[in-house]
């Protein structure tokens, strides 16, 4: 899959780009099954909701589940990322935000690069986020909301709260924009929430302001987010590095699979 010039321009203008129905139903089923399996692996990579015993997010599933190890090298993910960023990229972070039905909690308004600059001393915002819908996303199940064009403003917030919401990862709550900051940015070009069938993909900038509301619908909203970073832009830790489930240590350039990930996994082709 290659993006057109028009799609590339739109990504850079808006800060995000939705491509609908990239993965087929069978692929999505396998990814969901691999996620369910991964939720049962005990460890700090599983983050629970505050108010109930449900999974909020799982980090680094590509370290444990072959479906995700394949997906990050799939031509439909990696080829567009190279077009948007550069040829030599690796996965800096991979997470699945589960947003369970009847109560998946909100993700506060934030910019990802603010988190990574503060927590990992990541030198530059040379990343592309790839969001893969593991469920259909609609207006009811807590879609991600983007503030169009907000990536052009650079980091809006420069510090984090004294208290961390989570000890396992940096929750967006810790670097949330103030109401004034958000209102100013929204006044410029408004908000958009990309929606679509399971298997759709949204590419988004590490500097775009985004967040999402709670999910009070009867439908889950499982969303995978793989963040690719330029291999020449490694974290410059000063103190103790964060755990490898939040910041991956395998920084070698990824090679593109020559077929879709399931075909390679099942040895079907090439
Ligand atoms: N949870 C991430 C981390 O690196 C940061 C957030 O959406 C990305 C802000 O700990
Ligand atoms: C995030 O930015 O990681 C949260 C977005 C979401 O899952 O809605
Ligand atoms: Mn984010």
Tab-separated table of C-alpha atoms and ligand atoms in Angstrom:
chain	number	residue	atom	x	y	z
A	1	UNK	CA	0.000	0.000	0.000
A	2	UNK	CA	1.345	3.386	-1.007
A	3	UNK	CA	-0.155	6.753	-0.143
A	4	UNK	CA	-0.934	9.208	-2.931
A	5	UNK	CA	0.661	12.653	-3.034
A	6	UNK	CA	-2.715	14.033	-2.028
A	7	UNK	CA	-2.906	11.781	1.045
A	8	UNK	CA	0.624	12.725	2.082
A	9	UNK	CA	-0.186	16.416	1.764
A	10	UNK	CA	-3.352	15.933	3.810
A	11	UNK	CA	-1.402	14.170	6.594
A	12	UNK	CA	1.049	17.060	6.830
A	13	UNK	CA	-1.721	19.694	6.654
A	14	UNK	CA	-4.173	18.166	9.119
A	15	UNK	CA	-1.820	16.105	11.287
A	16	UNK	CA	-3.686	12.856	10.603
A	17	UNK	CA	-4.972	10.685	7.762
A	18	UNK	CA	-7.680	7.986	7.834
A	19	UNK	CA	-7.573	5.066	5.412
A	20	UNK	CA	-10.661	2.866	5.718
A	21	UNK	CA	-10.834	-0.939	5.658
A	22	UNK	CA	-7.160	-1.754	5.170
A	23	UNK	CA	-7.170	-5.085	7.036
A	24	UNK	CA	-9.795	-7.735	6.268
A	25	UNK	CA	-12.130	-9.455	8.758
A	26	UNK	CA	-9.976	-12.538	9.110
A	27	UNK	CA	-6.908	-10.461	9.961
A	28	UNK	CA	-8.850	-8.389	12.493
A	29	UNK	CA	-10.197	-11.594	14.112
A	30	UNK	CA	-6.667	-12.933	14.531
A	31	UNK	CA	-5.452	-9.660	16.017
A	32	UNK	CA	-8.347	-9.629	18.491
A	33	UNK	CA	-7.634	-13.226	19.527
A	34	UNK	CA	-3.950	-12.373	20.010
A	35	UNK	CA	-4.962	-9.376	22.145
A	36	UNK	CA	-7.243	-11.527	24.330
A	37	UNK	CA	-4.329	-13.937	24.808
A	38	UNK	CA	-1.991	-11.090	25.644
A	39	UNK	CA	-4.372	-9.681	28.272
A	40	UNK	CA	-3.854	-12.884	30.266
A	41	UNK	CA	-0.060	-12.491	30.448
A	42	UNK	CA	0.663	-11.148	33.926
A	43	UNK	CA	3.040	-8.213	34.225
A	44	UNK	CA	3.381	-4.436	34.455
A	45	UNK	CA	2.598	-4.063	30.729
A	46	UNK	CA	-1.096	-4.586	31.534
A	47	UNK	CA	-2.735	-1.376	32.759
A	48	UNK	CA	-6.117	-1.577	34.481
A	49	UNK	CA	-8.911	0.949	34.662
A	50	UNK	CA	-8.971	2.895	37.922
A	51	UNK	CA	-12.564	2.266	38.849
A	52	UNK	CA	-13.051	-1.359	37.789
A	53	UNK	CA	-11.114	-4.522	37.187
A	54	UNK	CA	-10.871	-4.217	33.423
A	55	UNK	CA	-7.975	-3.789	31.052
A	56	UNK	CA	-7.319	-0.152	30.067
A	57	UNK	CA	-4.245	-0.811	27.918
A	58	UNK	CA	-1.635	-3.436	27.131
A	59	UNK	CA	1.864	-2.461	25.999
A	60	UNK	CA	4.328	-4.151	23.635
A	61	UNK	CA	2.178	-7.032	22.388
A	62	UNK	CA	4.636	-7.368	19.485
A	63	UNK	CA	7.191	-8.680	22.000
A	64	UNK	CA	4.942	-11.632	22.863
A	65	UNK	CA	2.433	-12.247	20.065
A	66	UNK	CA	3.594	-13.195	16.538
A	67	UNK	CA	0.542	-11.549	14.931
A	68	UNK	CA	1.695	-8.149	16.210
A	69	UNK	CA	5.368	-8.843	15.454
A	70	UNK	CA	4.240	-9.421	11.861
A	71	UNK	CA	1.802	-6.522	11.696
A	72	UNK	CA	4.450	-3.873	12.483
A	73	UNK	CA	6.422	-5.070	9.422
A	74	UNK	CA	3.372	-5.408	7.164
A	75	UNK	CA	3.677	-3.443	3.893
A	76	UNK	CA	0.350	-1.733	4.589
A	77	UNK	CA	1.791	-0.213	7.797
A	78	UNK	CA	5.474	0.203	7.065
A	79	UNK	CA	5.383	1.493	3.471
A	80	UNK	CA	3.151	4.507	4.310
A	81	UNK	CA	5.201	5.228	7.451
A	82	UNK	CA	8.346	5.399	5.329
A	83	UNK	CA	6.598	7.784	2.949
A	84	UNK	CA	5.533	10.021	5.839
A	85	UNK	CA	8.761	9.872	7.871
A	86	UNK	CA	11.926	8.247	6.500
A	87	UNK	CA	13.176	4.823	5.341
A	88	UNK	CA	14.889	3.638	8.510
A	89	UNK	CA	12.344	3.332	11.297
A	90	UNK	CA	11.728	1.067	14.286
A	91	UNK	CA	8.862	0.696	16.745
A	92	UNK	CA	9.408	3.019	19.694
A	93	UNK	CA	6.161	2.037	21.429
A	94	UNK	CA	3.176	-0.210	20.782
A	95	UNK	CA	0.022	-0.294	22.840
A	96	UNK	CA	-3.564	-1.447	22.608
A	97	UNK	CA	-6.035	0.855	24.321
A	98	UNK	CA	-9.001	-1.365	25.167
A	99	UNK	CA	-11.809	1.149	25.974
A	100	UNK	CA	-14.123	-1.576	27.280
A	101	UNK	CA	-17.904	-1.373	26.781
A	102	UNK	CA	-19.960	0.198	29.592
A	103	UNK	CA	-17.174	2.223	31.190
A	104	UNK	CA	-13.847	2.467	29.336
A	105	UNK	CA	-12.465	5.703	30.758
A	106	UNK	CA	-11.371	8.854	28.938
A	107	UNK	CA	-7.926	9.696	27.578
A	108	UNK	CA	-7.200	13.353	28.373
A	109	UNK	CA	-6.267	15.963	25.744
A	110	UNK	CA	-2.523	15.780	25.081
A	111	UNK	CA	0.358	15.663	22.604
A	112	UNK	CA	2.401	12.439	22.574
A	113	UNK	CA	5.733	14.110	21.916
A	114	UNK	CA	5.411	16.134	25.126
A	115	UNK	CA	5.340	12.832	27.033
A	116	UNK	CA	8.318	11.342	25.210
A	117	UNK	CA	10.428	14.468	25.465
A	118	UNK	CA	9.851	14.639	29.204
A	119	UNK	CA	10.030	10.948	30.056
A	120	UNK	CA	12.635	9.674	27.576
A	121	UNK	CA	14.454	12.782	26.364
A	122	UNK	CA	13.496	11.905	22.828
A	123	UNK	CA	15.368	14.540	20.796
A	124	UNK	CA	12.823	15.364	18.054
A	125	UNK	CA	9.209	14.612	17.072
A	126	UNK	CA	10.371	12.330	14.247
A	127	UNK	CA	7.632	9.735	14.746
A	128	UNK	CA	4.492	8.553	13.002
A	129	UNK	CA	1.674	6.934	14.981
A	130	UNK	CA	-0.344	4.225	13.265
A	131	UNK	CA	-3.739	3.560	14.838
A	132	UNK	CA	-5.378	0.286	13.804
A	133	UNK	CA	-9.094	-0.132	14.594
A	134	UNK	CA	-9.593	-3.555	16.172
A	135	UNK	CA	-13.297	-2.689	16.461
A	136	UNK	CA	-15.528	-0.494	14.345
A	137	UNK	CA	-15.239	3.058	15.659
A	138	UNK	CA	-18.359	5.233	15.744
A	139	UNK	CA	-19.614	8.265	17.661
A	140	UNK	CA	-20.752	6.065	20.559
A	141	UNK	CA	-17.734	4.041	21.645
A	142	UNK	CA	-15.250	6.805	22.508
A	143	UNK	CA	-13.518	7.618	19.212
A	144	UNK	CA	-10.210	9.454	19.254
A	145	UNK	CA	-10.716	13.174	18.658
A	146	UNK	CA	-8.050	15.197	16.841
A	147	UNK	CA	-7.638	18.975	16.894
A	148	UNK	CA	-6.954	19.559	13.196
A	149	UNK	CA	-3.703	21.319	12.424
A	150	UNK	CA	-2.650	21.521	16.101
A	151	UNK	CA	0.601	19.635	15.356
A	152	UNK	CA	1.919	22.809	13.708
A	153	UNK	CA	2.114	24.605	17.050
A	154	UNK	CA	4.861	22.438	18.547
A	155	UNK	CA	4.724	21.356	22.202
A	156	UNK	CA	2.006	23.299	24.011
A	157	UNK	CA	2.814	22.083	27.503
A	158	UNK	CA	6.327	21.876	28.948
A	159	UNK	CA	5.992	19.944	32.203
A	160	UNK	CA	4.052	17.148	33.858
A	161	UNK	CA	1.976	17.061	37.037
A	162	UNK	CA	3.785	16.359	40.302
A	163	UNK	CA	1.660	13.254	40.912
A	164	UNK	CA	1.551	10.531	38.250
A	165	UNK	CA	-1.834	8.917	37.526
A	166	UNK	CA	-0.110	5.617	36.752
A	167	UNK	CA	3.203	4.099	37.852
A	168	UNK	CA	3.334	1.901	34.741
A	169	UNK	CA	3.205	4.465	31.952
A	170	UNK	CA	2.749	8.201	31.515
A	171	UNK	CA	-1.008	8.668	31.366
A	172	UNK	CA	-2.105	11.639	29.209
A	173	UNK	CA	-3.786	13.023	32.345
A	174	UNK	CA	-0.305	14.032	33.594
A	175	UNK	CA	0.334	16.288	30.595
A	176	UNK	CA	-3.244	17.366	29.834
A	177	UNK	CA	-3.842	20.699	28.100
A	178	UNK	CA	-5.645	23.401	30.063
A	179	UNK	CA	-9.162	24.411	28.946
A	180	UNK	CA	-7.727	27.694	27.618
A	181	UNK	CA	-5.028	25.985	25.587
A	182	UNK	CA	-7.549	23.577	24.091
A	183	UNK	CA	-10.131	26.270	23.307
A	184	UNK	CA	-7.545	28.393	21.497
A	185	UNK	CA	-6.408	25.529	19.276
A	186	UNK	CA	-9.937	24.292	18.569
A	187	UNK	CA	-11.007	27.818	17.565
A	188	UNK	CA	-8.568	27.669	14.652
A	189	UNK	CA	-9.697	24.605	12.756
A	190	UNK	CA	-12.025	22.594	14.972
A	191	UNK	CA	-12.065	18.909	15.928
A	192	UNK	CA	-12.446	15.701	13.921
A	193	UNK	CA	-12.982	12.115	15.053
A	194	UNK	CA	-12.125	9.612	12.336
A	195	UNK	CA	-14.617	6.730	12.335
A	196	UNK	CA	-14.833	3.589	10.269
A	197	UNK	CA	-15.035	-0.189	10.130
A	198	UNK	CA	-12.686	-2.494	12.027
A	199	UNK	CA	-9.465	-2.837	10.042
A	200	UNK	CA	-9.277	0.886	9.228
A	201	UNK	CA	-6.015	2.713	9.883
A	202	UNK	CA	-5.379	6.281	11.045
A	203	UNK	CA	-1.901	7.767	10.732
A	204	UNK	CA	-1.272	10.671	13.117
A	205	UNK	CA	1.456	13.090	14.112
A	206	UNK	CA	3.242	12.831	17.505
A	207	UNK	CA	2.484	16.540	17.953
A	208	UNK	CA	-1.240	16.597	17.188
A	209	UNK	CA	-3.502	17.331	20.151
A	210	UNK	CA	-5.834	14.378	20.747
A	211	UNK	CA	-7.951	12.687	23.389
A	212	UNK	CA	-11.099	10.621	23.731
A	213	UNK	CA	-14.265	10.493	25.843
A	214	UNK	CA	-15.401	7.587	28.052
A	215	UNK	CA	-17.155	4.653	26.399
A	216	UNK	CA	-20.661	4.197	27.811
A	217	UNK	CA	-21.858	2.199	24.788
A	218	UNK	CA	-22.345	-1.591	24.764
A	219	UNK	CA	-19.451	-1.929	22.303
A	220	UNK	CA	-15.718	-2.051	23.078
A	221	UNK	CA	-13.276	0.182	21.197
A	222	UNK	CA	-9.999	-1.710	21.014
A	223	UNK	CA	-7.405	0.477	19.298
A	224	UNK	CA	-3.826	-0.484	18.536
A	225	UNK	CA	-1.311	2.359	18.337
A	226	UNK	CA	2.144	1.604	16.926
A	227	UNK	CA	4.613	4.485	17.090
A	228	UNK	CA	7.462	4.388	14.607
A	229	UNK	CA	10.552	6.491	15.280
A	230	UNK	CA	13.470	7.488	13.043
A	231	UNK	CA	16.427	5.186	13.920
A	232	UNK	CA	18.665	8.279	14.064
A	233	UNK	CA	16.489	9.829	16.798
A	234	UNK	CA	17.076	7.636	19.850
A	235	UNK	CA	16.147	8.629	23.426
A	236	UNK	CA	19.016	10.343	25.224
A	237	UNK	CA	18.331	9.058	28.719
A	238	UNK	CA	20.029	10.746	31.614
A	239	UNK	CA	18.739	8.673	34.527
A	240	UNK	CA	17.191	5.223	34.615
A	241	UNK	CA	15.534	4.396	31.257
A	242	UNK	CA	11.835	3.560	31.309
A	243	UNK	CA	10.957	-0.163	31.064
A	244	UNK	CA	11.222	-1.815	27.652
A	245	UNK	CA	7.469	-2.421	27.467
A	246	UNK	CA	6.893	1.361	27.176
A	247	UNK	CA	10.041	2.244	25.225
A	248	UNK	CA	11.267	-0.571	22.988
A	249	UNK	CA	14.996	-1.301	22.909
A	250	UNK	CA	15.169	-2.977	19.514
A	251	UNK	CA	16.111	0.092	17.473
A	252	UNK	CA	17.342	-1.606	14.297
A	253	UNK	CA	15.596	-0.572	11.039
A	254	UNK	CA	12.540	-2.721	10.276
A	255	UNK	CA	12.382	-4.693	7.043
A	256	UNK	CA	9.106	-4.784	5.126
A	257	UNK	CA	7.459	-8.205	4.756
A	258	UNK	CA	6.860	-9.167	1.166
A	259	UNK	CA	3.262	-10.243	1.875
A	260	UNK	CA	0.476	-9.451	4.352
A	261	UNK	CA	1.386	-10.539	7.899
A	262	UNK	CA	-1.068	-13.465	8.127
A	263	UNK	CA	0.148	-14.987	4.874
A	264	UNK	CA	3.719	-14.808	6.145
A	265	UNK	CA	2.688	-16.221	9.543
A	266	UNK	CA	0.905	-19.136	7.925
A	267	UNK	CA	3.652	-19.663	5.359
A	268	UNK	CA	1.150	-19.198	2.532
A	269	UNK	CA	3.210	-17.114	0.150
A	270	UNK	CA	6.637	-15.862	-0.843
B	1	LIG	N1	1.461	6.376	27.641
B	1	LIG	C1	2.530	6.915	26.802
B	1	LIG	C2	3.887	6.636	27.430
B	1	LIG	O1	4.888	6.760	26.749
B	1	LIG	C3	2.364	8.410	26.568
B	1	LIG	C4	1.039	8.836	26.009
B	1	LIG	O2	-0.431	8.465	24.160
B	1	LIG	C5	0.886	8.450	24.553
B	1	LIG	C6	0.853	10.316	26.182
B	1	LIG	O3	3.959	6.330	28.582
B	2	LIG	C1	-3.704	7.760	23.531
B	2	LIG	O1	-3.393	8.834	23.063
B	2	LIG	O2	-2.888	6.871	23.758
B	2	LIG	C2	-5.138	7.480	23.835
B	2	LIG	C3	-6.028	7.631	22.681
B	2	LIG	C4	-7.212	6.723	22.782
B	2	LIG	O3	-7.035	5.505	22.960
B	2	LIG	O4	-8.327	7.203	22.648
B	3	LIG	MN1	-1.556	9.831	22.656
